[in-house]
Amino acid sequence: MSAKKSKPAEKKTAKSAAKPAPAQPAEKTKKTYGVLRGLHDILPREEKYWKKYYRAAQGLAEYFQFGRIETPVLEEAGLFVRSIGRGTDIVEKEMYLFEDRDGTKVALRPEGTAAVVRAYLSNGLWNQAQPVKVWYWEPMFRHERPQAGRYRQHYQLGFETLGVKDPAVDAELMLMAYNLYAAVGLPVEMHVNSLGAPEERERYAAELVSHYRSKRSYLCEHCRARLIKNPLRLLDCKEEQCQPVKESAPQLIDWLGEDSKGYFMKVLEFLDELSIPYVLSPYLVRGLDYYTHTVFEIYPAASGAAESAGAGAPAAGETAGAKPAAPGSQSALGGGGRYDLLIEQLGGKPTPAAGVAIGLERAISELKHYVEQNPSLAPTDDKYQIYFAQLGDDAKRQGLRIIDQLRSSGIKPAFNFFKNSLKNQLETANGLKVSYVVILGQKEVQDKTVIIRDMESGVQEIVDQKKLEAALKRKLGLS
Ligand code: HAM
């Protein structure tokens, strides 16, 4: 075994340590590029957060029997206009729209549900046993005004159940969203409402218009337009001046017929049974036009909300205007509901359906915020079982083969082929808190052996390379 001396570490001055990482120097004549406004890179240091959610999502999908679906990023623009609705912000202001080279009007997918319904129809999934349950994890594109938690490209995890209308379906979707957050340790609550059937909603909309019209002079410019174009969207308005008008508005729940009310009550009974904390939100209408009956959004749990809802939930209206006391954000971490008319609207037979989508950037940002107060919930990088140290070119060559053999036997080593000093590599191994280091120096390369060093006792043992896997498995308690 031979160890090369490592270069002395560069001295850091206090000044250089405080500086942010410098941009790569560029030739003066060359233009450099940054990320476009409203878009963002996801870097390796974020990976542990993404993995935590992805693993939870995959586990839930498997357990609740949802099959993975992936639809193209591009669809015909008309698909989204017809599904999401002309008067919505997404269609009016936010869609990335362009003409393809053959003149087709296309859009970058702003949400997943319409695309899933298109796939359900164009692939004949309606012909299979129902319900069809699918999940996706995909980027969505909305040209929104960039701000915290609002990106022009964001990821959504979605679960959709097509072909069945049953309160158990609505409850299962809410349970999955709730469980996703429970799996990462984030307490959340559901804000729920029912939009009823279209004719009930129309009668309600007429009532809403007459209420808002009587207060027209207090309304923002957008709400004055909404009065004519899409009255339900009046309830989405976030402008300060419109809030008092909303707070005194009639509530949709009072306009529902017996069947719709009965359906909604059954959904709530499921939530009670499942002990999912929820808040009745009479003004929750969602920003997309395709919903009927149950709608819901997921928020970080507000203190006390869980007790004021759930078992023995208050009557509709008692929580009117309830705002989540979210530590990190005031924005929904996810949302969904029933869309019983959408499949028919897009050319299929009348087929009920429901779904939920989680905004992953928001979910991650909320988790990071929560971890600041609860460090034990911080996701960790995947653990290495051993460190593999090598010394010299010959050791690198043999070392890569040995590492690959360990991989296929299920042992996960950390290694860095670009560090050549043993001291340096042992320090890294120490930092990673591995129990054993496998050392391959020039002598070991010739003898076809390795050294296994016990990091706690410092005891070293020479082992034949052929017996390395068995020796490690024994030491790690894997055999
Ligand atoms: P949505 O409420 O428009 O619903 O979006 C779902 C979630 O995506 C939101 O709750 C939010 O967390 C996240 N989100 C939306 N826009 C942005 C953005 N610009 N930046 C970051 N995150 C964002 C839907 O899209 C429906 N397709 C949900 C659904 C599925 N309904 C039935 N099935």
Coordinates of C-alpha atoms and ligand atoms in Angstrom, one line a residue:
M1 CA 0.0 0.0 0.0
S2 CA 1.4 3.4 -0.8
A3 CA -0.1 6.7 0.1
K4 CA 0.6 10.0 -1.8
K5 CA 0.9 13.1 0.2
S6 CA -2.2 15.3 -0.1
K7 CA -1.8 19.0 -1.2
P8 CA -2.1 21.4 1.7
A9 CA -5.6 22.8 1.9
E10 CA -5.8 26.4 0.6
K11 CA -6.1 28.9 3.4
K12 CA -9.5 30.6 3.5
T13 CA -9.6 34.2 4.6
A14 CA -12.7 35.4 6.5
K15 CA -13.4 37.5 3.4
S16 CA -13.3 34.7 0.9
A17 CA -15.4 32.4 3.1
A18 CA -18.2 34.9 3.3
K19 CA -18.4 35.5 -0.5
P20 CA -21.2 33.8 -2.4
A21 CA -20.1 31.1 -5.0
P22 CA -18.7 33.1 -7.9
A23 CA -20.2 32.8 -11.3
Q24 CA -18.0 31.1 -13.9
P25 CA -15.9 33.7 -15.5
A26 CA -17.2 34.2 -19.1
E27 CA -15.4 35.6 -22.1
K28 CA -16.5 39.2 -22.3
T29 CA -17.7 38.8 -25.9
K30 CA -20.0 35.9 -25.1
K31 CA -23.6 36.2 -23.9
T32 CA -24.3 34.3 -20.7
Y33 CA -27.8 32.8 -20.0
G34 CA -29.8 32.7 -16.8
V35 CA -33.0 30.8 -16.1
L36 CA -36.1 32.5 -17.6
R37 CA -38.3 34.6 -15.2
G38 CA -40.7 32.4 -13.2
L39 CA -38.8 29.2 -14.0
H40 CA -36.3 27.5 -11.7
D41 CA -33.7 24.8 -11.7
I42 CA -34.0 21.8 -9.3
L43 CA -30.5 21.1 -8.0
P44 CA -29.0 17.9 -6.4
R45 CA -29.1 19.5 -3.0
E46 CA -32.9 19.5 -3.2
E47 CA -33.1 15.8 -4.2
K48 CA -33.8 14.4 -0.7
Y49 CA -37.0 16.5 -0.5
W50 CA -38.2 15.4 -3.9
K51 CA -37.4 11.8 -3.1
K52 CA -39.2 11.9 0.1
Y53 CA -42.5 12.9 -1.6
Y54 CA -41.9 10.7 -4.6
R55 CA -41.4 7.6 -2.5
A56 CA -44.5 8.4 -0.5
A57 CA -46.5 9.0 -3.7
Q58 CA -45.3 5.8 -5.3
G59 CA -46.2 3.8 -2.1
L60 CA -49.7 5.3 -1.9
A61 CA -50.3 4.7 -5.7
E62 CA -49.3 1.1 -5.4
Y63 CA -51.3 0.5 -2.2
F64 CA -54.5 2.2 -3.5
Q65 CA -54.0 0.6 -7.0
F66 CA -53.4 3.7 -9.2
G67 CA -51.6 3.0 -12.5
R68 CA -48.9 5.5 -13.7
I69 CA -50.0 7.6 -16.7
E70 CA -47.8 10.1 -18.6
T71 CA -49.4 12.4 -21.2
P72 CA -47.4 14.7 -23.5
V73 CA -46.5 18.2 -22.4
L74 CA -48.2 19.6 -25.6
E75 CA -51.9 19.2 -26.3
E76 CA -54.3 20.9 -28.6
A77 CA -55.1 24.3 -27.0
G78 CA -58.9 23.7 -27.4
L79 CA -58.7 20.8 -25.0
F80 CA -57.8 23.1 -22.1
V81 CA -60.1 26.0 -23.2
R82 CA -63.1 23.7 -23.2
S83 CA -62.2 21.9 -20.0
I84 CA -60.9 24.6 -17.7
G85 CA -63.2 27.3 -19.1
R86 CA -62.9 30.5 -21.1
G87 CA -63.5 32.9 -18.2
T88 CA -60.8 31.4 -15.9
D89 CA -57.4 33.0 -15.2
I90 CA -55.6 30.0 -16.5
V91 CA -57.2 30.2 -20.0
E92 CA -57.5 33.9 -20.2
K93 CA -54.1 34.9 -19.0
E94 CA -51.8 32.1 -18.2
M95 CA -51.7 29.4 -20.9
Y96 CA -48.5 29.1 -23.0
L97 CA -50.2 29.1 -26.4
F98 CA -48.6 28.9 -29.8
E99 CA -49.0 27.8 -33.3
D100 CA -47.2 24.6 -34.2
R101 CA -45.3 24.5 -37.5
D102 CA -48.4 22.9 -39.2
G103 CA -50.6 25.7 -38.0
T104 CA -52.2 23.6 -35.1
K105 CA -52.9 25.8 -32.0
V106 CA -51.2 24.0 -29.2
A107 CA -50.7 24.7 -25.5
L108 CA -48.2 23.6 -22.9
R109 CA -50.2 21.6 -20.4
P110 CA -51.3 24.0 -17.6
E111 CA -52.9 21.1 -15.5
G112 CA -53.2 17.4 -15.7
T113 CA -56.9 16.5 -15.4
A114 CA -58.0 17.6 -19.0
A115 CA -55.0 15.7 -20.4
V116 CA -55.9 12.5 -18.4
V117 CA -59.5 12.7 -19.7
R118 CA -58.2 13.1 -23.2
A119 CA -56.0 10.0 -22.8
Y120 CA -58.9 8.1 -21.2
L121 CA -61.0 8.8 -24.3
S122 CA -58.4 8.5 -27.0
N123 CA -56.9 5.2 -25.6
G124 CA -60.3 3.5 -25.0
L125 CA -59.7 3.3 -21.3
W126 CA -63.5 3.8 -20.9
N127 CA -63.8 0.3 -22.3
Q128 CA -61.9 -1.3 -19.4
A129 CA -63.2 -2.3 -16.0
Q130 CA -64.2 0.9 -14.1
P131 CA -63.1 2.8 -12.3
V132 CA -59.9 3.6 -14.0
K133 CA -57.4 4.9 -11.4
V134 CA -54.3 6.7 -12.6
W135 CA -51.5 8.9 -11.1
Y136 CA -49.0 11.3 -12.6
W137 CA -46.0 13.4 -11.6
E138 CA -45.5 15.9 -14.2
P139 CA -44.5 19.5 -15.0
M140 CA -47.3 22.1 -15.6
F141 CA -47.0 25.5 -17.3
R142 CA -48.8 28.7 -16.3
H143 CA -47.6 32.1 -17.3
E144 CA -48.4 33.6 -13.8
R145 CA -46.9 36.6 -12.1
P146 CA -43.9 35.1 -10.4
Q147 CA -44.0 35.2 -6.6
A148 CA -43.3 32.9 -3.7
G149 CA -44.9 29.5 -4.4
R150 CA -46.0 30.5 -7.9
Y151 CA -43.9 29.4 -10.8
R152 CA -44.3 29.3 -14.5
Q153 CA -43.3 25.7 -14.6
H154 CA -44.2 23.7 -11.5
Y155 CA -44.7 19.9 -10.8
Q156 CA -47.9 18.3 -9.8
L157 CA -48.6 14.9 -8.4
G158 CA -52.1 13.9 -9.4
F159 CA -54.5 11.0 -8.6
E160 CA -57.6 10.6 -10.8
T161 CA -60.4 8.1 -10.5
L162 CA -62.6 7.9 -13.6
G163 CA -65.8 6.0 -14.1
V164 CA -67.5 5.9 -10.7
K165 CA -69.5 8.4 -8.6
D166 CA -69.4 7.4 -4.9
P167 CA -68.5 9.4 -1.8
A168 CA -65.9 6.7 -1.1
V169 CA -64.0 7.9 -4.1
D170 CA -63.9 11.5 -3.0
A171 CA -62.9 10.3 0.5
E172 CA -60.2 8.0 -0.9
L173 CA -58.6 10.9 -2.8
M174 CA -58.6 13.1 0.2
L175 CA -57.2 10.3 2.3
M176 CA -54.3 9.9 -0.2
A177 CA -53.5 13.6 -0.2
Y178 CA -53.7 13.6 3.6
N179 CA -51.5 10.5 3.9
L180 CA -48.9 11.9 1.5
Y181 CA -48.3 14.8 3.9
A182 CA -48.5 12.5 6.9
A183 CA -45.7 10.4 5.4
V184 CA -43.4 13.4 5.3
G185 CA -44.6 14.6 8.8
L186 CA -46.5 17.7 7.7
P187 CA -49.8 18.3 9.4
V188 CA -52.4 19.5 6.9
E189 CA -56.2 20.0 6.8
M190 CA -58.8 19.8 4.1
H191 CA -61.0 22.8 3.1
V192 CA -64.1 21.4 1.6
N193 CA -67.2 22.6 -0.1
S194 CA -69.9 21.3 -2.6
L195 CA -70.7 23.0 -5.8
G196 CA -73.7 20.8 -6.4
A197 CA -75.2 20.2 -9.8
P198 CA -75.0 22.7 -12.7
E199 CA -78.7 23.8 -12.3
E200 CA -78.2 24.4 -8.6
R201 CA -75.1 26.4 -9.3
E202 CA -76.8 28.5 -11.9
R203 CA -79.6 29.5 -9.4
Y204 CA -76.9 30.3 -6.9
A205 CA -74.9 32.3 -9.5
A206 CA -78.0 34.5 -10.2
E207 CA -78.3 35.2 -6.4
L208 CA -74.5 35.9 -6.2
V209 CA -74.8 38.4 -9.0
S210 CA -77.6 40.3 -7.4
H211 CA -75.6 40.5 -4.1
Y212 CA -72.4 41.7 -5.8
R213 CA -74.4 44.1 -8.1
S214 CA -75.8 45.9 -5.1
K215 CA -72.2 46.5 -3.9
R216 CA -70.8 47.2 -7.4
S217 CA -69.1 50.5 -6.4
Y218 CA -66.9 48.6 -3.9
L219 CA -65.6 46.1 -6.4
C220 CA -62.3 45.8 -8.1
E221 CA -62.2 46.2 -11.9
H222 CA -61.8 42.4 -12.4
C223 CA -64.8 41.6 -10.3
R224 CA -66.9 44.0 -12.3
A225 CA -66.0 42.0 -15.4
R226 CA -66.6 38.7 -13.6
L227 CA -70.1 39.8 -12.8
I228 CA -70.9 39.4 -16.4
K229 CA -68.5 36.8 -17.6
N230 CA -68.1 34.2 -14.8
P231 CA -69.9 35.1 -11.5
L232 CA -68.6 32.1 -9.5
R233 CA -65.0 33.5 -10.0
L234 CA -66.1 36.5 -7.9
L235 CA -65.4 34.3 -4.9
D236 CA -61.8 33.6 -6.0
C237 CA -60.9 37.3 -5.8
K238 CA -58.0 38.1 -3.5
E239 CA -58.3 41.9 -3.6
E240 CA -58.7 43.5 -0.2
Q241 CA -61.5 45.8 -1.3
C242 CA -63.7 42.8 -2.4
Q243 CA -63.4 40.8 0.8
P244 CA -66.2 42.4 2.8
V245 CA -68.6 41.8 -0.2
K246 CA -67.6 38.2 -0.3
E247 CA -68.0 37.8 3.5
S248 CA -71.6 38.8 3.3
A249 CA -72.4 36.8 0.1
P250 CA -75.0 34.0 0.0
Q251 CA -73.5 30.5 0.4
L252 CA -73.7 27.8 -2.2
I253 CA -74.6 25.1 0.3
D254 CA -78.0 26.8 0.9
W255 CA -78.8 26.4 -2.8
L256 CA -78.1 22.7 -3.0
G257 CA -81.0 20.2 -3.5
E258 CA -81.6 17.2 -1.2
D259 CA -79.5 14.8 -3.4
S260 CA -76.5 17.1 -3.6
K261 CA -76.6 17.9 0.1
G262 CA -77.0 14.1 0.9
Y263 CA -74.0 13.3 -1.2
F264 CA -71.9 16.0 0.5
M265 CA -72.9 14.8 4.0
K266 CA -71.8 11.3 3.1
V267 CA -68.4 12.6 2.0
L268 CA -68.1 14.4 5.3
E269 CA -69.0 11.2 7.2
F270 CA -66.1 9.4 5.6
L271 CA -63.8 12.2 6.6
D272 CA -65.1 11.9 10.2
E273 CA -64.6 8.2 10.1
L274 CA -61.0 8.6 8.8
S275 CA -60.3 11.4 11.3
I276 CA -59.1 13.7 8.6
P277 CA -59.2 17.3 9.9
Y278 CA -61.4 19.5 7.6
V279 CA -62.9 22.9 7.5
L280 CA -66.1 23.7 5.7
S281 CA -65.3 26.5 3.3
P282 CA -68.6 27.8 1.8
Y283 CA -66.8 30.1 -0.6
L284 CA -64.4 27.6 -2.0
V285 CA -65.1 27.3 -5.7
R286 CA -61.7 26.4 -7.2
G287 CA -60.2 28.2 -10.2
L288 CA -61.3 25.7 -12.9
D289 CA -64.7 25.4 -14.4
Y290 CA -65.1 21.6 -14.7
Y291 CA -66.0 20.8 -11.1
T292 CA -69.4 19.6 -9.8
H293 CA -70.3 18.5 -6.2
T294 CA -67.3 18.0 -3.9
V295 CA -64.4 20.4 -4.1
F296 CA -61.5 20.7 -1.7
E297 CA -58.1 22.2 -1.1
I298 CA -55.3 21.2 1.2
Y299 CA -53.7 23.7 3.5
P300 CA -51.1 23.5 6.3
A301 CA -53.0 22.8 9.5
A302 CA -54.1 25.9 11.3
S303 CA -53.9 25.6 15.0
G304 CA -57.3 24.6 16.4
A305 CA -58.8 23.9 13.0
A306 CA -58.6 20.2 13.5
E307 CA -60.6 20.4 16.7
S308 CA -63.2 22.8 15.2
A309 CA -63.8 20.5 12.3
G310 CA -63.8 16.8 11.8
A311 CA -65.9 14.9 14.3
G312 CA -68.9 17.1 15.1
A313 CA -68.2 19.5 12.2
P314 CA -69.8 22.9 12.4
A315 CA -72.7 23.7 10.1
A316 CA -71.9 25.3 6.8
G317 CA -71.1 28.9 7.3
E318 CA -69.6 28.7 10.7
T319 CA -66.1 28.6 9.2
A320 CA -66.9 31.1 6.5
G321 CA -63.8 32.9 5.2
A322 CA -61.6 30.6 7.3
K323 CA -58.0 31.4 6.5
P324 CA -55.3 28.9 7.3
A325 CA -52.8 30.1 9.8
A326 CA -50.1 28.6 7.7
P327 CA -46.6 29.2 8.9
G328 CA -45.0 29.0 5.4
S329 CA -47.5 30.0 2.8
Q330 CA -51.1 31.2 2.4
S331 CA -51.4 29.2 -0.8
A332 CA -53.1 25.8 -1.3
L333 CA -50.7 22.8 -1.1
G334 CA -53.1 20.9 -3.4
G335 CA -56.7 20.8 -4.6
G336 CA -59.2 18.7 -6.4
G337 CA -62.8 17.6 -6.6
R338 CA -65.4 15.9 -8.7
Y339 CA -65.7 16.6 -12.5
D340 CA -68.7 14.4 -13.4
L341 CA -69.5 16.3 -16.7
L342 CA -66.0 16.7 -18.2
I343 CA -65.7 13.4 -19.9
E344 CA -69.0 14.0 -21.7
Q345 CA -68.0 17.6 -22.5
L346 CA -64.9 16.2 -24.2
G347 CA -66.9 13.9 -26.4
G348 CA -67.3 10.7 -24.2
K349 CA -70.3 9.1 -22.7
P350 CA -71.6 10.6 -19.5
T351 CA -69.0 9.3 -17.0
P352 CA -68.4 10.6 -13.5
A353 CA -64.8 11.2 -12.2
A354 CA -62.9 12.9 -9.5
G355 CA -59.2 13.7 -8.7
V356 CA -56.7 15.6 -6.7
A357 CA -53.4 17.3 -7.5
I358 CA -50.6 18.4 -5.2
G359 CA -48.3 21.3 -6.0
L360 CA -44.8 19.8 -5.3
E361 CA -42.8 23.0 -5.1
R362 CA -45.2 24.3 -2.5
A363 CA -45.2 21.0 -0.7
I364 CA -41.4 21.0 -0.5
S365 CA -41.2 24.6 0.5
E366 CA -43.8 24.0 3.3
L367 CA -41.8 21.0 4.5
K368 CA -38.6 22.9 4.6
H369 CA -40.3 25.6 6.7
Y370 CA -41.7 23.0 9.0
V371 CA -38.4 21.3 9.4
E372 CA -36.8 24.5 10.7
Q373 CA -39.0 24.2 13.8
N374 CA -38.9 20.3 13.8
P375 CA -35.4 19.4 12.8
S376 CA -36.0 15.7 13.5
L377 CA -38.2 15.6 10.4
A378 CA -35.4 16.8 8.1
P379 CA -35.0 14.4 5.2
T380 CA -31.5 12.9 5.1
D381 CA -29.4 11.8 2.1
D382 CA -29.4 8.1 1.5
K383 CA -27.0 6.3 3.8
Y384 CA -23.8 4.7 2.6
Q385 CA -22.9 1.4 4.2
I386 CA -19.1 1.5 3.6
Y387 CA -16.4 3.8 2.0
F388 CA -14.2 2.5 -0.7
A389 CA -10.8 4.2 -0.8
Q390 CA -8.3 3.7 -3.6
L391 CA -4.6 4.7 -4.1
G392 CA -3.3 5.0 -7.6
D393 CA -4.4 4.4 -11.2
D394 CA -4.2 0.6 -11.0
A395 CA -6.4 0.6 -7.9
K396 CA -8.9 2.8 -9.7
R397 CA -9.2 0.3 -12.5
Q398 CA -9.7 -2.7 -10.2
G399 CA -11.7 -0.5 -7.8
L400 CA -14.4 0.4 -10.3
R401 CA -15.0 -3.3 -11.0
I402 CA -15.1 -4.1 -7.2
I403 CA -17.6 -1.3 -6.6
D404 CA -19.8 -2.6 -9.4
Q405 CA -19.7 -6.1 -7.9
L406 CA -20.7 -4.7 -4.5
R407 CA -23.6 -2.8 -6.2
S408 CA -25.0 -6.0 -7.7
S409 CA -24.7 -7.7 -4.3
G410 CA -26.7 -4.9 -2.6
I411 CA -23.9 -3.1 -0.7
K412 CA -23.8 0.7 -1.2
P413 CA -20.3 2.2 -0.9
A414 CA -19.4 5.9 -1.0
F415 CA -16.2 6.6 -3.0
N416 CA -14.4 9.4 -4.8
F417 CA -11.9 8.5 -7.5
F418 CA -10.6 12.0 -7.7
K419 CA -9.2 12.1 -4.2
N420 CA -5.8 10.4 -4.1
S421 CA -4.7 10.8 -0.5
L422 CA -5.7 8.1 2.0
K423 CA -5.9 10.6 4.8
N424 CA -8.3 12.6 2.8
Q425 CA -10.5 9.6 2.0
L426 CA -10.5 8.4 5.6
E427 CA -11.6 11.8 6.7
T428 CA -14.5 11.7 4.3
A429 CA -15.4 8.2 5.5
N430 CA -15.4 9.5 9.0
G431 CA -17.7 12.4 8.1
L432 CA -20.2 9.9 6.5
K433 CA -20.1 7.9 9.7
V434 CA -19.6 4.6 7.9
S435 CA -18.4 1.7 10.0
Y436 CA -16.0 0.2 7.5
V437 CA -13.6 1.4 4.9
V438 CA -12.3 -0.9 2.1
I439 CA -8.8 0.2 1.1
L440 CA -7.2 -0.8 -2.2
G441 CA -3.6 0.2 -2.6
Q442 CA -0.9 -0.9 -5.1
K443 CA 0.2 -3.9 -3.0
E444 CA -3.4 -5.1 -2.7
V445 CA -3.9 -4.7 -6.4
Q446 CA -1.0 -7.1 -7.0
D447 CA -2.0 -9.5 -4.3
K448 CA -5.7 -9.4 -5.4
T449 CA -6.6 -8.5 -1.8
V450 CA -8.2 -5.5 0.0
I451 CA -7.9 -4.1 3.5
I452 CA -11.1 -3.8 5.6
R453 CA -10.6 -1.1 8.3
D454 CA -13.0 -1.0 11.2
M455 CA -13.5 2.8 11.7
E456 CA -14.3 2.5 15.4
S457 CA -11.5 0.3 16.6
G458 CA -9.0 1.2 13.8
V459 CA -8.3 -2.6 13.4
Q460 CA -7.4 -3.6 9.8
E461 CA -7.8 -6.9 8.2
I462 CA -6.5 -8.2 4.8
V463 CA -9.1 -10.0 2.8
D464 CA -9.0 -11.8 -0.5
Q465 CA -11.0 -9.8 -3.1
K466 CA -13.1 -12.9 -3.9
K467 CA -14.2 -13.1 -0.3
L468 CA -14.9 -9.3 0.1
E469 CA -18.6 -9.5 -0.5
A470 CA -19.1 -12.3 2.1
A471 CA -16.9 -10.6 4.6
L472 CA -18.7 -7.3 4.3
K473 CA -22.1 -8.9 4.5
R474 CA -21.1 -10.6 7.7
K475 CA -19.7 -7.4 9.3
L476 CA -22.8 -5.4 8.2
G477 CA -25.2 -8.1 9.5
L478 CA -26.6 -8.7 6.0
S479 CA -26.0 -12.4 5.8
Ligands
HAM1 P1 -55.0 23.6 -9.2 O1 -55.5 24.0 -7.9 O2 -55.0 24.6 -10.3 O3 -55.8 22.3 -9.6 O4 -53.5 23.1 -9.0 C1 -53.2 22.1 -8.1 C2 -52.0 22.5 -7.2 O5 -50.9 22.9 -8.0 C3 -52.3 23.8 -6.4 O6 -53.0 23.6 -5.2 C4 -50.9 24.3 -6.1 O7 -50.4 23.7 -5.0 C5 -50.2 23.9 -7.3 N1 -50.0 25.0 -8.3 C6 -50.9 25.6 -9.1 N2 -50.3 26.6 -9.8 C7 -49.0 26.7 -9.4 C8 -47.9 27.5 -9.7 N3 -48.0 28.5 -10.7 N4 -46.7 27.4 -9.1 C9 -46.6 26.4 -8.1 N5 -47.6 25.6 -7.8 C10 -48.8 25.7 -8.4 C11 -55.5 21.6 -10.8 O8 -54.6 21.8 -11.5 C12 -56.5 20.4 -11.0 N6 -56.1 19.7 -12.2 C13 -56.5 19.5 -9.7 C14 -57.4 18.3 -9.9 C15 -57.0 17.0 -10.2 N7 -58.7 18.3 -9.9 C16 -59.1 17.1 -10.2 N8 -58.1 16.3 -10.4

